[in-house]
Amino acid sequence: MQALQILHLEDDTLDADLVQREVARLDIRSNWVTVSSSEQFFEAMENTRFDAILSDNRVPGIEGLQALEVARQRRPGMPFIFVSGNTDPRWAEHCLEAGATDYVPKDQLFRLPSALRRLHDAREAERLARLTRGRALLVDLVKELSLARSVDTIVRIVRRGARQLNQADGATVVMRDGEFCHYVDEDAIGPLWKGSRFPLTSCISGWAMLNGQAVAIPDIYLDPRIPHDAYRPTFVKSLVMVPIRAESPIGAIGNYWANTHDATPDEVELIQALADCTSLAFENVAVYESLERRVQQRTAELQEANSELEAFTYSVSHDLRAPLRAVQGYTEMLLADASPPLQGQSLLFGQSILASAHRMHALIEDMLSLSKVTRAQVRVQPVHIGAMARDIMSTLQTAWPQRSAQVELDATLMADGDAGLLRLALENLLSNAWKFTGKRDDAKISFSAEAQKDGRLVYCVRDNGAGFDMAYVQQLFEPFRRLHRESDFPGTGVGLAIVRRVVQKHGGEIWVHAEKDKGASFFFTLPRAGRAR
């Protein structure tokens, strides 16, 4: 747990000591910077990161209310607590109306720890919220990188994603070029070094590559590894640099900040995770470029690359499970055990974290399901597909007893295929039909089959739900594509991609006909199918 960074405006050394000793009894760590004049206050506000400000009514050169106004302008949202010898309740009310977070009289210092405890809990909830948002963005970046087919595409994804991931003022992608660092691309509030090359031994990206480890520097002008002359024309004051690949690094990714910024372990972890994914993406691109040069082996090597890509997606999704469980567990503990209980915005932060974590869990599970279907071996056997559909619908109706729907299905239908994979496909199709008819009072869902001239059966799952515009039908079976807003119909956009892969692995075909607000009909074939026998 990181310590609270507290700026304390107090010109009485005894009062400052009493305040800090009272807070020391709190079971959370805190670091203090005490200032006793307006000059020291403005210097601290310019150069140091704080989580909260405590202030007397006045220190030489500045009134407490003036300090409050400066803090609101320069650090919007910064908690500001008056710790004052003035016990007049009307003055306290005036300070609170001016925007102070709390007002603690010096003869009631016992109230200060609980006030800081509330700040600590709110900060921890905000940290978890940022971490959840960062990991959600990381999942999106992993999906983009898994589809990248060129170095330029990877660089574009990474330099944009690296800056967004930690809300930095700049990001750069550096590639190793022999004994030089080549600053390939950047996304920043001002120019950095795009296109430049520097010796590995004379820049911080080279240090990260040569040592194979991440480095975080709160003040670049206090670190001897930084070539200060190269940085003076830029906005950079703080940075994080991580290697792309720990063993024999091939490059580095940097985050930069225009103000003094002490990067947190969470921020370093996120940017390093992106660098690890980038390494795998570069390796995948190298495979595809090699395939272009070896036309005769194109088909075999393309299948191998797709297999590696699926394994890559599976590995990354699997590795995200452990930290996601931690986010869920600690958030549930925070919501249940915080003392005093979280309220207002802090409670909303915690609930938002938990909801986002659940959504990430569903996305990861669907990504794993998609990967498993791709790698699964089809074991063909007679399958009572009609009875299977009946069981699935029964489960849905039991789970939502308040729903009413007219269900028609042919329980005698048979198919030749893999029972597990066909159940997975039917569960997705029928669950979609159930979901997209949820807003209709006259919901209708059916599962049937019709014989074709060549003897095959065409199976059909039909509903009269929300439907969609057929102009977007090409996107329907692509992973992570959605044709409806999540607020209307929740989901991850993976289910129909799973269905298509199941049908294709059986050697069949799938297509759809739909109309907006009038429902959808999903048709699919299997190589061999028939009625009960």
XYZ file of C-alpha atoms in Angstrom, residues 93-435:
343
model
C -18.805 26.591 7.737
C -17.379 29.437 5.632
C -14.261 27.377 4.808
C -16.364 24.389 3.818
C -18.547 26.563 1.596
C -15.359 27.852 -0.073
C -14.531 24.290 -1.133
C -12.548 22.756 1.741
C -12.864 18.998 2.163
C -13.007 19.180 5.988
C -12.326 21.501 8.946
C -10.600 20.151 12.065
C -10.007 22.461 15.078
C -6.580 22.025 16.668
C -8.198 21.199 20.011
C -10.026 18.286 18.297
C -7.119 16.608 16.500
C -8.635 13.224 17.313
C -10.952 13.901 14.333
C -8.060 14.184 11.873
C -7.204 10.464 11.494
C -10.768 9.581 10.526
C -10.795 12.418 7.990
C -7.562 11.105 6.454
C -8.913 7.538 6.599
C -11.795 8.664 4.373
C -9.282 10.244 1.988
C -7.171 7.084 2.019
C -10.165 4.851 1.231
C -11.304 7.174 -1.531
C -7.777 7.269 -2.989
C -7.517 3.481 -2.884
C -10.900 3.150 -4.606
C -9.740 5.623 -7.260
C -6.466 3.685 -7.693
C -8.358 0.447 -8.221
C -10.671 2.213 -10.674
C -7.673 3.496 -12.675
C -6.090 0.053 -12.604
C -9.294 -1.577 -13.819
C -9.628 0.964 -16.639
C -5.973 0.455 -17.549
C -6.313 -3.322 -17.685
C -9.492 -3.035 -19.746
C -7.603 -0.816 -22.209
C -4.743 -3.337 -22.164
C -7.159 -6.105 -23.200
C -8.326 -3.926 -26.109
C -4.717 -3.249 -27.125
C -3.916 -6.967 -26.964
C -6.827 -7.622 -29.341
C -5.544 -4.957 -31.746
C -1.968 -6.251 -31.563
C -3.136 -9.812 -32.166
C -4.611 -8.622 -35.487
C -1.624 -6.475 -36.532
C 0.130 -7.651 -39.680
C 2.916 -5.087 -40.057
C 5.526 -3.321 -37.932
C 4.002 0.066 -38.797
C 0.623 -1.079 -37.488
C 2.164 -2.326 -34.241
C 4.054 0.947 -33.738
C 0.884 2.985 -34.354
C -1.110 0.909 -31.857
C 1.630 0.969 -29.229
C 2.570 4.650 -29.290
C -1.123 5.629 -28.984
C -1.942 2.958 -26.409
C 1.170 3.611 -24.312
C 0.169 7.216 -23.762
C -3.477 6.399 -22.979
C -2.587 3.543 -20.644
C -1.041 5.807 -17.985
C -2.590 9.135 -19.057
C 0.941 10.367 -19.792
C 1.894 13.581 -21.576
C 3.918 11.637 -24.103
C 4.945 8.193 -25.281
C 7.627 6.915 -27.612
C 8.502 3.636 -29.320
C 12.234 2.931 -29.565
C 13.795 0.090 -31.597
C 17.296 -1.252 -31.213
C 19.393 -0.650 -34.339
C 22.737 -2.344 -33.734
C 24.510 -0.233 -31.117
C 21.990 2.594 -31.469
C 18.507 3.459 -30.206
C 16.179 4.478 -33.035
C 13.250 6.630 -31.828
C 10.744 5.301 -34.361
C 7.535 7.109 -33.404
C 5.948 9.209 -30.666
C 2.645 10.599 -29.405
C 3.154 13.627 -27.162
C 2.091 17.164 -26.268
C 5.330 18.430 -27.817
C 8.133 17.180 -30.060
C 10.557 14.612 -28.668
C 13.118 12.751 -30.811
C 11.149 11.040 -33.597
C 13.526 9.720 -36.267
C 16.658 10.336 -34.154
C 19.318 7.757 -33.274
C 21.457 7.790 -30.130
C 24.143 5.372 -28.893
C 22.802 2.705 -26.532
C 25.180 3.884 -23.827
C 24.060 7.528 -23.920
C 20.249 7.364 -23.457
C 17.820 5.926 -20.948
C 16.126 3.689 -23.535
C 19.534 2.133 -24.178
C 19.999 1.625 -20.427
C 16.635 -0.222 -20.248
C 17.631 -2.436 -23.175
C 21.181 -3.134 -21.974
C 19.961 -3.991 -18.468
C 16.726 -5.675 -19.510
C 14.662 -3.896 -16.861
C 12.208 -1.057 -16.388
C 13.287 2.291 -14.936
C 11.127 5.057 -13.397
C 12.676 8.515 -12.915
C 10.631 11.162 -11.015
C 13.091 13.982 -11.824
C 15.246 13.528 -14.926
C 17.615 16.320 -13.918
C 18.609 14.449 -10.760
C 19.497 11.206 -12.556
C 23.019 10.778 -14.013
C 21.786 8.278 -16.613
C 19.851 11.036 -18.410
C 21.572 13.130 -21.130
C 20.267 16.429 -19.789
C 21.190 18.488 -22.846
C 19.001 16.281 -25.052
C 16.022 16.770 -22.735
C 16.184 20.521 -22.114
C 14.454 21.454 -25.416
C 11.553 19.110 -24.523
C 8.688 19.275 -22.015
C 9.870 16.154 -20.145
C 10.423 16.244 -16.379
C 9.651 12.620 -15.417
C 9.602 9.313 -17.264
C 9.212 5.557 -17.257
C 11.131 3.406 -19.748
C 10.548 -0.340 -20.159
C 12.286 -2.863 -22.432
C 10.475 -4.734 -25.199
C 11.371 -8.319 -24.271
C 13.334 -8.987 -21.076
C 15.895 -11.275 -22.714
C 17.825 -9.701 -25.595
C 15.556 -6.608 -25.769
C 14.669 -5.450 -29.273
C 13.398 -2.031 -28.232
C 11.792 0.032 -25.489
C 8.595 1.954 -24.737
C 8.664 5.255 -22.839
C 6.098 7.315 -20.938
C 6.825 11.010 -20.251
C 5.253 13.643 -17.990
C 5.553 17.421 -18.177
C 5.329 17.751 -14.377
C 7.221 15.914 -11.671
C 5.596 12.494 -11.552
C 6.554 9.587 -9.283
C 5.298 6.653 -11.347
C 3.404 4.060 -9.316
C 4.064 0.309 -9.485
C 0.676 -0.032 -11.205
C 1.777 2.331 -13.987
C 5.081 0.515 -14.488
C 3.263 -2.853 -14.506
C 0.796 -1.708 -17.179
C 3.372 -0.280 -19.572
C 5.618 -3.331 -19.110
C 2.662 -5.630 -19.886
C 2.093 -3.667 -23.100
C 5.793 -4.035 -23.966
C 5.598 -7.816 -23.418
C 2.561 -8.035 -25.704
C 4.348 -5.855 -28.253
C 7.270 -8.293 -28.302
C 4.912 -11.147 -29.153
C 3.197 -9.028 -31.797
C 6.550 -8.261 -33.462
C 7.338 -11.967 -33.493
C 3.983 -12.702 -35.145
C 4.581 -10.029 -37.784
C 7.999 -11.509 -38.497
C 6.297 -14.849 -39.139
C 3.848 -13.312 -41.616
C 6.579 -11.399 -43.468
C 8.535 -14.622 -43.762
C 5.473 -16.307 -45.263
C 5.301 -13.677 -47.981
C 8.876 -14.512 -48.985
C 8.212 -18.263 -49.052
C 5.229 -18.690 -51.329
C 5.525 -22.474 -51.619
C 5.184 -22.897 -47.838
C 2.531 -20.191 -47.470
C -0.397 -22.363 -46.421
C 1.487 -24.488 -43.864
C 3.261 -21.557 -42.232
C 0.104 -19.418 -42.186
C -1.672 -22.127 -40.203
C 1.249 -22.235 -37.776
C 1.169 -18.452 -37.335
C -2.578 -18.519 -36.650
C -1.969 -21.243 -34.084
C 0.702 -19.127 -32.390
C -1.625 -16.132 -32.437
C -4.393 -18.119 -30.739
C -1.934 -19.407 -28.139
C -0.758 -15.830 -27.588
C -4.320 -14.582 -26.985
C -5.013 -17.512 -24.651
C -1.802 -16.922 -22.676
C -2.422 -13.206 -22.211
C -6.071 -13.759 -21.230
C -5.048 -16.468 -18.760
C -2.373 -14.244 -17.181
C -4.967 -11.489 -16.651
C -7.132 -13.717 -14.464
C -4.988 -13.566 -11.308
C -4.765 -9.735 -11.049
C -8.454 -9.506 -11.990
C -9.362 -11.819 -9.086
C -7.332 -9.537 -6.830
C -9.198 -6.457 -8.089
C -12.555 -8.150 -7.487
C -11.601 -9.548 -4.081
C -10.069 -6.399 -2.669
C -12.913 -4.255 -4.017
C -15.506 -6.507 -2.372
C -13.527 -6.294 0.904
C -13.286 -2.511 0.554
C -17.044 -2.203 0.020
C -17.848 -4.579 2.881
C -15.216 -3.719 5.502
C -14.284 -0.055 5.096
C -14.657 1.842 8.375
C -16.513 4.089 8.206
C -18.478 2.527 5.306
C -17.849 4.063 1.913
C -20.415 6.654 0.924
C -21.143 8.973 -1.932
C -18.475 9.145 -4.636
C -16.187 6.641 -2.889
C -18.996 4.063 -2.821
C -19.778 4.784 -6.491
C -16.084 4.280 -7.380
C -16.058 0.909 -5.624
C -19.255 -0.266 -7.277
C -17.962 0.864 -10.691
C -14.712 -1.035 -10.152
C -16.610 -4.219 -9.289
C -18.936 -3.899 -12.304
C -15.980 -3.297 -14.644
C -14.131 -6.263 -13.163
C -17.141 -8.528 -13.778
C -17.300 -7.321 -17.393
C -13.582 -7.983 -17.831
C -14.086 -11.486 -16.393
C -16.823 -12.202 -18.944
C -14.636 -10.872 -21.774
C -11.668 -13.009 -20.729
C -13.829 -16.133 -20.445
C -15.281 -15.527 -23.914
C -11.797 -14.990 -25.336
C -10.730 -18.311 -23.802
C -13.826 -20.045 -25.192
C -13.067 -18.683 -28.656
C -9.479 -19.918 -28.379
C -10.580 -23.355 -27.149
C -13.034 -23.775 -30.025
C -10.319 -22.915 -32.524
C -7.930 -25.504 -31.070
C -10.533 -28.208 -30.346
C -10.525 -31.553 -32.167
C -13.941 -32.494 -33.587
C -15.171 -35.910 -32.387
C -18.107 -36.847 -34.632
C -20.958 -38.895 -33.172
C -24.777 -38.910 -33.378
C -26.123 -35.961 -31.351
C -29.730 -35.409 -30.208
C -29.541 -31.768 -31.160
C -33.291 -31.159 -30.748
C -33.293 -32.506 -27.169
C -30.169 -30.435 -26.537
C -32.016 -27.269 -27.636
C -34.958 -28.178 -25.394
C -32.633 -28.516 -22.366
C -30.959 -25.175 -23.099
C -34.301 -23.361 -23.349
C -35.467 -25.005 -20.124
C -32.370 -23.699 -18.350
C -32.970 -20.174 -19.659
C -36.606 -20.206 -18.563
C -35.654 -21.455 -15.110
C -33.025 -18.740 -14.712
C -35.514 -16.003 -15.698
C -38.901 -17.188 -14.401
C -40.326 -13.690 -14.803
C -39.853 -13.902 -18.581
C -42.620 -15.142 -20.826
C -41.869 -16.463 -24.308
C -43.547 -18.756 -26.834
C -41.008 -21.498 -27.615
C -41.333 -23.924 -30.510
C -38.678 -26.564 -31.182
C -38.394 -29.981 -32.768
C -36.998 -32.263 -30.056
C -36.548 -35.147 -32.559
C -33.811 -33.442 -34.559
C -30.474 -35.280 -34.847
C -27.038 -34.287 -36.145
C -23.635 -35.860 -36.624
C -20.998 -33.807 -34.854
C -19.124 -33.029 -31.662
C -21.671 -32.869 -28.834
C -19.698 -30.375 -26.738
C -19.053 -27.958 -29.589
C -22.629 -28.162 -30.903
C -23.977 -27.451 -27.397
C -21.695 -24.397 -27.179
C -23.003 -23.110 -30.537
C -26.671 -23.731 -29.621
C -26.245 -22.099 -26.209
C -24.942 -18.934 -27.869
C -27.673 -18.861 -30.547
C -30.570 -19.569 -28.164
C -29.187 -17.265 -25.444
C -28.986 -14.485 -28.051
C -32.579 -15.148 -29.109
C -33.628 -15.059 -25.447
C -31.700 -11.840 -24.810
